[in-house]
Short mmCIF file of N, CA and C in Angstrom, two decimals:
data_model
loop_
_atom_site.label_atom_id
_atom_site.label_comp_id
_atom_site.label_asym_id
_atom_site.label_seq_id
_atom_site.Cartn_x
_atom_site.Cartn_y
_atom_site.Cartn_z
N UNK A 1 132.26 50.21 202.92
CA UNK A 1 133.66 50.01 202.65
C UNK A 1 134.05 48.53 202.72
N UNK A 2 133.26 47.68 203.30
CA UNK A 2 133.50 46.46 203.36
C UNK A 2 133.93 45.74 201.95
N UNK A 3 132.93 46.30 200.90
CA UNK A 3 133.65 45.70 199.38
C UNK A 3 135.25 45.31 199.04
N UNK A 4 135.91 46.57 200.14
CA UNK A 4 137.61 46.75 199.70
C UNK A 4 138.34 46.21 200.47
N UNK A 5 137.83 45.39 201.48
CA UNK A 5 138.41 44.43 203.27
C UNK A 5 138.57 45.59 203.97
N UNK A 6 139.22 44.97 205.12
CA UNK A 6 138.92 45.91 206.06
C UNK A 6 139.85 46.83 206.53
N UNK A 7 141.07 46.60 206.12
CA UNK A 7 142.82 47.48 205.57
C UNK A 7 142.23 48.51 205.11
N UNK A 8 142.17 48.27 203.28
CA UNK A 8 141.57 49.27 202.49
C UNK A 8 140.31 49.58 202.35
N UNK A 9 139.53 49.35 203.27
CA UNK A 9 138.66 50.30 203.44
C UNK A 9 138.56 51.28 204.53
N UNK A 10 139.20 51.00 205.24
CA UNK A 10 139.60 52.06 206.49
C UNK A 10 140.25 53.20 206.08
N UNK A 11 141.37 52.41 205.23
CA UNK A 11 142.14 53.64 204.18
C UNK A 11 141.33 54.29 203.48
N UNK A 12 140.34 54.17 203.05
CA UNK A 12 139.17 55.08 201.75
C UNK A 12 138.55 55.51 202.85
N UNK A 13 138.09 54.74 203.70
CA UNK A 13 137.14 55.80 204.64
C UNK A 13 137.77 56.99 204.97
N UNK A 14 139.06 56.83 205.61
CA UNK A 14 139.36 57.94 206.46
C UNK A 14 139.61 59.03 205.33
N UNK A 15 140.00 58.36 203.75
CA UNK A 15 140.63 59.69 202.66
C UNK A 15 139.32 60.54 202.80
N UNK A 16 138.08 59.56 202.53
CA UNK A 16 136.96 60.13 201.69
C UNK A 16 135.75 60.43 203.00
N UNK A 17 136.27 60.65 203.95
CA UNK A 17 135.10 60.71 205.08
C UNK A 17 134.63 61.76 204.68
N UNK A 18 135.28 63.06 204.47
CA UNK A 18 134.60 64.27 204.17
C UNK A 18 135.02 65.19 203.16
N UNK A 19 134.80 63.93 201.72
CA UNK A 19 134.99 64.67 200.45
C UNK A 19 134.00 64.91 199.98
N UNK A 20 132.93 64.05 200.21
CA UNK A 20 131.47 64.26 199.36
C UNK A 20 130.71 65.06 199.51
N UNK A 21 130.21 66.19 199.04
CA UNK A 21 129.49 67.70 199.54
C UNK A 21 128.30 66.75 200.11
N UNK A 22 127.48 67.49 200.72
CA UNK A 22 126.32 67.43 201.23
C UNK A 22 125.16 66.83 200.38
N UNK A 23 124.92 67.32 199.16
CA UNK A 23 124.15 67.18 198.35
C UNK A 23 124.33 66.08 197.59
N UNK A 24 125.76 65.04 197.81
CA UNK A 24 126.10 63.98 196.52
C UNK A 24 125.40 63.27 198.06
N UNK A 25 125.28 63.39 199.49
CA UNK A 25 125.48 62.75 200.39
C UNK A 25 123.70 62.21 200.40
N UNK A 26 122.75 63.53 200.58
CA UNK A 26 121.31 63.09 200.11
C UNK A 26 120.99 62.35 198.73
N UNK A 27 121.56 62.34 197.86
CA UNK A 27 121.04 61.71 196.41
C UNK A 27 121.71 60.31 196.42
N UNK A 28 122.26 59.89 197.13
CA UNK A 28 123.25 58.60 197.14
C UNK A 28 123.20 58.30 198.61
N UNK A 29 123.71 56.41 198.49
CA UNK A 29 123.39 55.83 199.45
C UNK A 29 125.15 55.62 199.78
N UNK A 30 125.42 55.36 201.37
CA UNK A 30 126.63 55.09 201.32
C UNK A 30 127.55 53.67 200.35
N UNK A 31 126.66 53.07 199.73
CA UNK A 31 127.06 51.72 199.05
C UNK A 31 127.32 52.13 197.69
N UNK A 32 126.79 53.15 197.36
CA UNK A 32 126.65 53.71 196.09
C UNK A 32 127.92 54.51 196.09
N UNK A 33 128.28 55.29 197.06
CA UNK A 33 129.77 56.12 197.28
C UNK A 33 131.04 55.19 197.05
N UNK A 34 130.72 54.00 197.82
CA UNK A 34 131.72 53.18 198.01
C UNK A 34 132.27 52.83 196.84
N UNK A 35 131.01 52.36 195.50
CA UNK A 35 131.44 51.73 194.01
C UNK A 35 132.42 53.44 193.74
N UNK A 36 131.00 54.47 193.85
CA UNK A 36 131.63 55.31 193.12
C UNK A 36 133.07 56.11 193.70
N UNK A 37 133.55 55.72 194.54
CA UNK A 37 135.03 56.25 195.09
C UNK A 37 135.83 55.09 194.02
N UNK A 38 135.59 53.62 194.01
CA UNK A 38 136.40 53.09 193.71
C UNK A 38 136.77 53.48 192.14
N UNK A 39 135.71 53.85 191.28
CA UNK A 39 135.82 54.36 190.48
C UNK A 39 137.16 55.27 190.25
N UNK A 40 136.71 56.29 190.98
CA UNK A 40 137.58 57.41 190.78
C UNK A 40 138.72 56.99 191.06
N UNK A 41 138.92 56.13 192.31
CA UNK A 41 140.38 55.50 192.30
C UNK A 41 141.01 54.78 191.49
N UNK A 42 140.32 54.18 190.47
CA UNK A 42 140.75 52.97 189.27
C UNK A 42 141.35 54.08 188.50
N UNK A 43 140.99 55.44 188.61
CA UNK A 43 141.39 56.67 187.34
C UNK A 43 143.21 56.79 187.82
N UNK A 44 143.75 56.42 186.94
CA UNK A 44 145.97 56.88 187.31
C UNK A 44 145.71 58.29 186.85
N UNK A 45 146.60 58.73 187.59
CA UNK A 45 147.43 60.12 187.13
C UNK A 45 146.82 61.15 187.88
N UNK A 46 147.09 62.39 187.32
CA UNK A 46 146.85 63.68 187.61
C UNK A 46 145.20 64.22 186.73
N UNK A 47 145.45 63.47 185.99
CA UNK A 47 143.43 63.89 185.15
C UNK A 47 143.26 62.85 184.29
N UNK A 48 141.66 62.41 183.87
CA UNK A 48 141.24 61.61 183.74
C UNK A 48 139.74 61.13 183.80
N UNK A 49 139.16 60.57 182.81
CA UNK A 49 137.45 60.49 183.00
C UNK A 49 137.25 58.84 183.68
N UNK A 50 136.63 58.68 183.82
CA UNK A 50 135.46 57.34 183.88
C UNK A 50 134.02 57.59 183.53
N UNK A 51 133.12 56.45 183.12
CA UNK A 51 131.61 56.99 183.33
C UNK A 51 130.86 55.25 183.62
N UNK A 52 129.72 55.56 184.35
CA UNK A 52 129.10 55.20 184.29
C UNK A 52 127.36 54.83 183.93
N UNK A 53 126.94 54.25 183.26
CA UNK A 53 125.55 54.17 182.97
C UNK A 53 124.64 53.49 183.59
N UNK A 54 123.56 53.97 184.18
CA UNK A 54 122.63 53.07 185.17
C UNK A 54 121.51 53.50 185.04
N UNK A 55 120.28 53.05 184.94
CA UNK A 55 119.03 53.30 185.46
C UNK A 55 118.84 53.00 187.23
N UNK A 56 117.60 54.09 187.24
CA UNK A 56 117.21 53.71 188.73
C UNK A 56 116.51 53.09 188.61
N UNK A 57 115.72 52.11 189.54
CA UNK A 57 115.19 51.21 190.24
C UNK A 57 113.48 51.86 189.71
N UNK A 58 112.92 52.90 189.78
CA UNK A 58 111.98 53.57 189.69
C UNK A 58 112.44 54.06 188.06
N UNK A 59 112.62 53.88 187.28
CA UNK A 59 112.79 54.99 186.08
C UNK A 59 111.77 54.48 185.23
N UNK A 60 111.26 55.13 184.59
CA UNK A 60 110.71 55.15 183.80
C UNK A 60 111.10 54.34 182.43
N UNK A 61 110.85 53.94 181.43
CA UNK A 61 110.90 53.10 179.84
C UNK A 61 111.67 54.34 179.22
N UNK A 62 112.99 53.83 178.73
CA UNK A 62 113.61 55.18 178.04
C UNK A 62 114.55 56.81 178.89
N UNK A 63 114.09 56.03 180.11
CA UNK A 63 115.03 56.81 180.89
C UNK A 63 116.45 56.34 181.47
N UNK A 64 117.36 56.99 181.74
CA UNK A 64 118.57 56.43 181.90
C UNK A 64 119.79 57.73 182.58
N UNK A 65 120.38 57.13 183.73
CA UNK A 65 121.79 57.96 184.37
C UNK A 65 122.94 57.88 183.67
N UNK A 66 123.85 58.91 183.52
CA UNK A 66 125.10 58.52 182.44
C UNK A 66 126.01 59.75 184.00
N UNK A 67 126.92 58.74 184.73
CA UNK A 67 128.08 59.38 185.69
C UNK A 67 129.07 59.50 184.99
N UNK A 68 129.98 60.94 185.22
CA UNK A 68 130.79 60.91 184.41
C UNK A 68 132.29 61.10 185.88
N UNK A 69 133.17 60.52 186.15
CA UNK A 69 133.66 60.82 187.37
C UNK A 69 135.09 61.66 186.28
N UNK A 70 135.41 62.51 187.27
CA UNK A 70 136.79 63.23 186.69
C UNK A 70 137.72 63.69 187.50
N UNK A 71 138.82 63.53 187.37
CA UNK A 71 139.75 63.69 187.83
C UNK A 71 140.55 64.56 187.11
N UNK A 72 141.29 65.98 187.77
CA UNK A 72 141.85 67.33 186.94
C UNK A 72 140.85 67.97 187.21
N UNK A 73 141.00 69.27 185.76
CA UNK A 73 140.12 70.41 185.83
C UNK A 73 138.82 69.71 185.70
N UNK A 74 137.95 71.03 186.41
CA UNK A 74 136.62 70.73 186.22
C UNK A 74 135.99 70.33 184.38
N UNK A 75 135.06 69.58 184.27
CA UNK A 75 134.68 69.90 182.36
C UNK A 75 133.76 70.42 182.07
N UNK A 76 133.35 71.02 180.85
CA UNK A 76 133.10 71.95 180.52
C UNK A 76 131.63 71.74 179.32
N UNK A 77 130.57 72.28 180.92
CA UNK A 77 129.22 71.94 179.99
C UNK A 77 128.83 72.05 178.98
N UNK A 78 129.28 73.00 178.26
CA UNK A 78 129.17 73.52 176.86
C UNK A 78 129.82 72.32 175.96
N UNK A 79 130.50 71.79 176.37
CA UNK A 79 130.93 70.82 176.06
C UNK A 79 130.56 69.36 175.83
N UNK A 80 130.21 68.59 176.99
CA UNK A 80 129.30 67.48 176.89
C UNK A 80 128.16 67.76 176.64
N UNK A 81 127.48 68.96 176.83
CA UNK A 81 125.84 68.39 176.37
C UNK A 81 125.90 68.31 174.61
N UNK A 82 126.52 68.99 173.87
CA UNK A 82 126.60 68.45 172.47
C UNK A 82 126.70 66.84 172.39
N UNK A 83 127.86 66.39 173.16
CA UNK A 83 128.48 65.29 172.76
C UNK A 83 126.95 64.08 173.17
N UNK A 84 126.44 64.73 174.30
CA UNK A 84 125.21 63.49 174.51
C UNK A 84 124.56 63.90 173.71
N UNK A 85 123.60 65.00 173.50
CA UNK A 85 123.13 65.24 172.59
C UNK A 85 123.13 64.25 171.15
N UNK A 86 124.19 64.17 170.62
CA UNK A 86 125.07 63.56 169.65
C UNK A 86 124.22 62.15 169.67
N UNK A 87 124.28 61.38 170.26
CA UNK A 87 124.50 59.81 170.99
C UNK A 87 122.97 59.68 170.77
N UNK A 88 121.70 61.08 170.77
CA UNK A 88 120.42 60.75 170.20
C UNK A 88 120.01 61.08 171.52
N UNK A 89 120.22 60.96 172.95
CA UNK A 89 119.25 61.46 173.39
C UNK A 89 119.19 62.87 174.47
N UNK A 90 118.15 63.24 175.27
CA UNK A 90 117.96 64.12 175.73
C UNK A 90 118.49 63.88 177.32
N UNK A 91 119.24 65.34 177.53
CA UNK A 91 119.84 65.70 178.91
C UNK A 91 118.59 66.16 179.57
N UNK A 92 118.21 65.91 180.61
CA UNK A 92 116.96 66.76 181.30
C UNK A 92 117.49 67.10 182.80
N UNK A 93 118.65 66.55 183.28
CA UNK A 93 118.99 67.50 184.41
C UNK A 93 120.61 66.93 184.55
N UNK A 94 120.98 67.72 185.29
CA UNK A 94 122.82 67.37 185.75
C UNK A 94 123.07 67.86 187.22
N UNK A 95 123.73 67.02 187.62
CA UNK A 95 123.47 67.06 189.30
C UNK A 95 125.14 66.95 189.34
N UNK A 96 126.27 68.06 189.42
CA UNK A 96 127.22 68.23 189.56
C UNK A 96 127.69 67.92 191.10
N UNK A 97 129.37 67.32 191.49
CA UNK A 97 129.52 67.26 192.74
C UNK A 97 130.86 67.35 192.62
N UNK A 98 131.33 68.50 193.70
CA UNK A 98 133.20 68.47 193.35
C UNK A 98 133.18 68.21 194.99
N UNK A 99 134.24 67.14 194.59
CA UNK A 99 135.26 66.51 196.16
C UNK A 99 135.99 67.26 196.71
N UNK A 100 136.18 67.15 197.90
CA UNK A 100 137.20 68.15 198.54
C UNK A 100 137.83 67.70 199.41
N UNK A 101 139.10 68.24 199.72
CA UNK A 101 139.58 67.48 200.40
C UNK A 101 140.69 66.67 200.07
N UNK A 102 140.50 66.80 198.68
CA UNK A 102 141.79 65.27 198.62
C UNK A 102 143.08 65.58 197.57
N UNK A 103 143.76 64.81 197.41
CA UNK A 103 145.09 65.30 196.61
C UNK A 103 145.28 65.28 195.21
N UNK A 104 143.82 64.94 194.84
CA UNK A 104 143.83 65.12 193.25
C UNK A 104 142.40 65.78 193.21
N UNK A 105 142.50 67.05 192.31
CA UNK A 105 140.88 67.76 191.92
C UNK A 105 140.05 66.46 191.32
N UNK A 106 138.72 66.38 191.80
CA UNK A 106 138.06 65.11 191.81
C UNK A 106 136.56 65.70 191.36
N UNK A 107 135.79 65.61 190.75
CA UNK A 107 134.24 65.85 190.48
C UNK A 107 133.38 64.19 189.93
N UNK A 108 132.29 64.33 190.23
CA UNK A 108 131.43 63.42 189.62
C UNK A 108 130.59 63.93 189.32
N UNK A 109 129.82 63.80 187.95
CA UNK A 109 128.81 64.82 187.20
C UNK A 109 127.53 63.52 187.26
N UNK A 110 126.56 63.83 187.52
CA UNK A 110 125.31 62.80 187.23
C UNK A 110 124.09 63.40 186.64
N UNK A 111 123.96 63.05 184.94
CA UNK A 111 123.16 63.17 184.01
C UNK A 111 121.99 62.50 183.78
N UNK A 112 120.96 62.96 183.93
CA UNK A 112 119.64 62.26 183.23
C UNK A 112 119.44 62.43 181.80
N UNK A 113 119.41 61.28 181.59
CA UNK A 113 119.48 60.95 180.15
C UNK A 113 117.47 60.53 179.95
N UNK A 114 117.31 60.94 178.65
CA UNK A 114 115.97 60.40 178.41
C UNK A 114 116.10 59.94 176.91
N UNK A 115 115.58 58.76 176.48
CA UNK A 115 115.99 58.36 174.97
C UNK A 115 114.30 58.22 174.46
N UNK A 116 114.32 58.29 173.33
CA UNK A 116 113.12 58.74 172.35
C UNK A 116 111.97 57.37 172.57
N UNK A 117 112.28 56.27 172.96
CA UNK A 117 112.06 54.70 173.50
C UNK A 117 112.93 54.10 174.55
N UNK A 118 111.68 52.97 174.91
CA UNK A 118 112.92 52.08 175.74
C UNK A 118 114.06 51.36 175.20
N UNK A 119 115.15 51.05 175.75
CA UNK A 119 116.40 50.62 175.24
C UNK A 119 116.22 48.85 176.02
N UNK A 120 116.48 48.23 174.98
CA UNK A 120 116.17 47.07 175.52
C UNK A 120 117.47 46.24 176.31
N UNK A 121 117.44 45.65 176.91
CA UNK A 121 118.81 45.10 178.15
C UNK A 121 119.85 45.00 177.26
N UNK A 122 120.02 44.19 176.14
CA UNK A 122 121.25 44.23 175.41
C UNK A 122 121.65 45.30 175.05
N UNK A 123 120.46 46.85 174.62
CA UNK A 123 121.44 47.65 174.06
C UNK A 123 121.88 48.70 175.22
N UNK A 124 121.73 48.44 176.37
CA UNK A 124 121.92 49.07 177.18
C UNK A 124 123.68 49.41 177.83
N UNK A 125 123.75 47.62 177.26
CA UNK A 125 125.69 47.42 177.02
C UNK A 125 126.14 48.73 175.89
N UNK A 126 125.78 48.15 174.88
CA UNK A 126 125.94 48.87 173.55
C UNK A 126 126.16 50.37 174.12
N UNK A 127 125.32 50.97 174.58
CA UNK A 127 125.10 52.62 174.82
C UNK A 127 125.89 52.47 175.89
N UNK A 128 126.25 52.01 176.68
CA UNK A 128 127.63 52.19 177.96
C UNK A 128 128.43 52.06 177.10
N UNK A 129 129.03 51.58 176.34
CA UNK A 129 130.10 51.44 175.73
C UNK A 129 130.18 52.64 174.97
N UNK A 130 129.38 52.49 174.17
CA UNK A 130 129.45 53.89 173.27
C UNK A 130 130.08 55.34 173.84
N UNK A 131 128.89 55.52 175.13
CA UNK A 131 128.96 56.60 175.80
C UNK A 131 130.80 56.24 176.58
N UNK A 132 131.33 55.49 176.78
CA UNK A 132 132.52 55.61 177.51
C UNK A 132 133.52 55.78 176.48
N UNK A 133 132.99 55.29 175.14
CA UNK A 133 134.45 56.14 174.15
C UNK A 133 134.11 57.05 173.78
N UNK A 134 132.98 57.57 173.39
CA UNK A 134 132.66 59.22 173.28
C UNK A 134 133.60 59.80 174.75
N UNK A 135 133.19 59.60 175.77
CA UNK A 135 134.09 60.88 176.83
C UNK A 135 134.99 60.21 176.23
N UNK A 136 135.20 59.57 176.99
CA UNK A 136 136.76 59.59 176.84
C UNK A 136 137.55 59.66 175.54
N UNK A 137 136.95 59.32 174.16
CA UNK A 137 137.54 60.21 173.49
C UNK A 137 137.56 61.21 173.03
N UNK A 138 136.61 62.41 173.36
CA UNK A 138 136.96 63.75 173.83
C UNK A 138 137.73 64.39 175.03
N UNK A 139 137.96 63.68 175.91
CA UNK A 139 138.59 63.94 176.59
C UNK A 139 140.14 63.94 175.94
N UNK A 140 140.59 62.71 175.51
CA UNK A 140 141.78 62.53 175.03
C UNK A 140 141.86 63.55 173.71
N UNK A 141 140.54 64.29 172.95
CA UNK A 141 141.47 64.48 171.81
C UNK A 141 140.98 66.32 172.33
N UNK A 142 141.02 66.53 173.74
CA UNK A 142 140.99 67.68 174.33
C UNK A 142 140.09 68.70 173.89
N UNK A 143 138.98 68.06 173.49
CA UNK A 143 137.40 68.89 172.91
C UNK A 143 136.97 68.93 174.39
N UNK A 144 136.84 68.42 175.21
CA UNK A 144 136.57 68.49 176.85
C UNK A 144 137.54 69.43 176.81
N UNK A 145 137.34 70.94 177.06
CA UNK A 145 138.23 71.98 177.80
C UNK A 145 137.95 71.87 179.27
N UNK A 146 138.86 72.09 180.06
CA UNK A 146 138.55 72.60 181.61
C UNK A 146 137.56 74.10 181.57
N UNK A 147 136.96 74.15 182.86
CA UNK A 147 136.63 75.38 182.46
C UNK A 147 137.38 76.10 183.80
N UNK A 148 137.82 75.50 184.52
CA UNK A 148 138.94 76.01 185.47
C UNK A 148 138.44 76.90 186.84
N UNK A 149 137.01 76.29 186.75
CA UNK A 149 136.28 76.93 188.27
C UNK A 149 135.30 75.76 188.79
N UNK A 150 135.41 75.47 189.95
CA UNK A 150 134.35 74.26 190.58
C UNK A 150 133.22 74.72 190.56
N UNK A 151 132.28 73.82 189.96
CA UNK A 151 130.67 74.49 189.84
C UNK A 151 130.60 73.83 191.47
N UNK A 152 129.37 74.65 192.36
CA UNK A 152 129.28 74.43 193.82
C UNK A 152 128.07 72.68 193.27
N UNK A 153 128.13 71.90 194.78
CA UNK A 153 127.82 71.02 194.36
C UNK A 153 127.13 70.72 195.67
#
């Protein structure tokens, strides 16, 4: 929490001490929570996407994470795996996580992405970008339905 001083991070600690299920808690480091809370907090309103794109440290040539954080109804798998799909490459697992606890319905979805080659550092911008107006413009043109039940996480 130190990223946010020591005011607002006391404030995020105490919101988010015990929003993160168990399972976002083993796959992630507390430094990694910290970006990804702020995330979700940069989201205004009542619903709303963000995403992020990252490789791990260990990944493989052509492999790649695509986070999708949301705020509102849960979204609706049937849904995004077309849309990555779309973008050229392959989903090979999704590691769902709904927050609890807090005053806005909150999930973070984390996708393994696998692409047909390696993506070289510049286009790695390119495909974050891409991938953040694809959600989000399904989200906005409401092809993302809710599906209106928390997958367990």
């Amino acid at each position: 929490m130190a990223e946010y001083g020591e005011e607002a991070g006391a404030l995020l600690g105490r919101r988010y001490a015990d929003a993160f299920p168990e399972a976002y808690k083993e796959d992630f480091s507390p430094r990694t929570a910290a970006v990804d809370l702020g995330r979700v907090e940069a989201i205004e309103g009542e619903s709303g996407t963000d995403q992020s794109l990252y490789a791990d440290l260990d990944a493989a040539d052509g492999e790649a994470r695509l986070k999708v954080f949301r705020v509102g109804e849960p979204l609706s798998l049937s849904r995004v795996l077309p849309m990555l799909s779309s973008m050229g490459v392959e989903v090979v697992d999704e590691r769902p996580y709904a927050l609890t606890g807090l005053e806005r319905r909150t999930h973070v979805y984390d996708f393994g992405l696998r692409y047909g080659e390696a993506l070289p550092d510049h286009a790695r911008e390119s495909v974050r970008g891409r991938a953040a107006g694809d959600v989000g413009r399904l989200h906005r043109d409401r092809r993302l339905q809710p599906t209106g039940a928390a997958r367990p996480g």
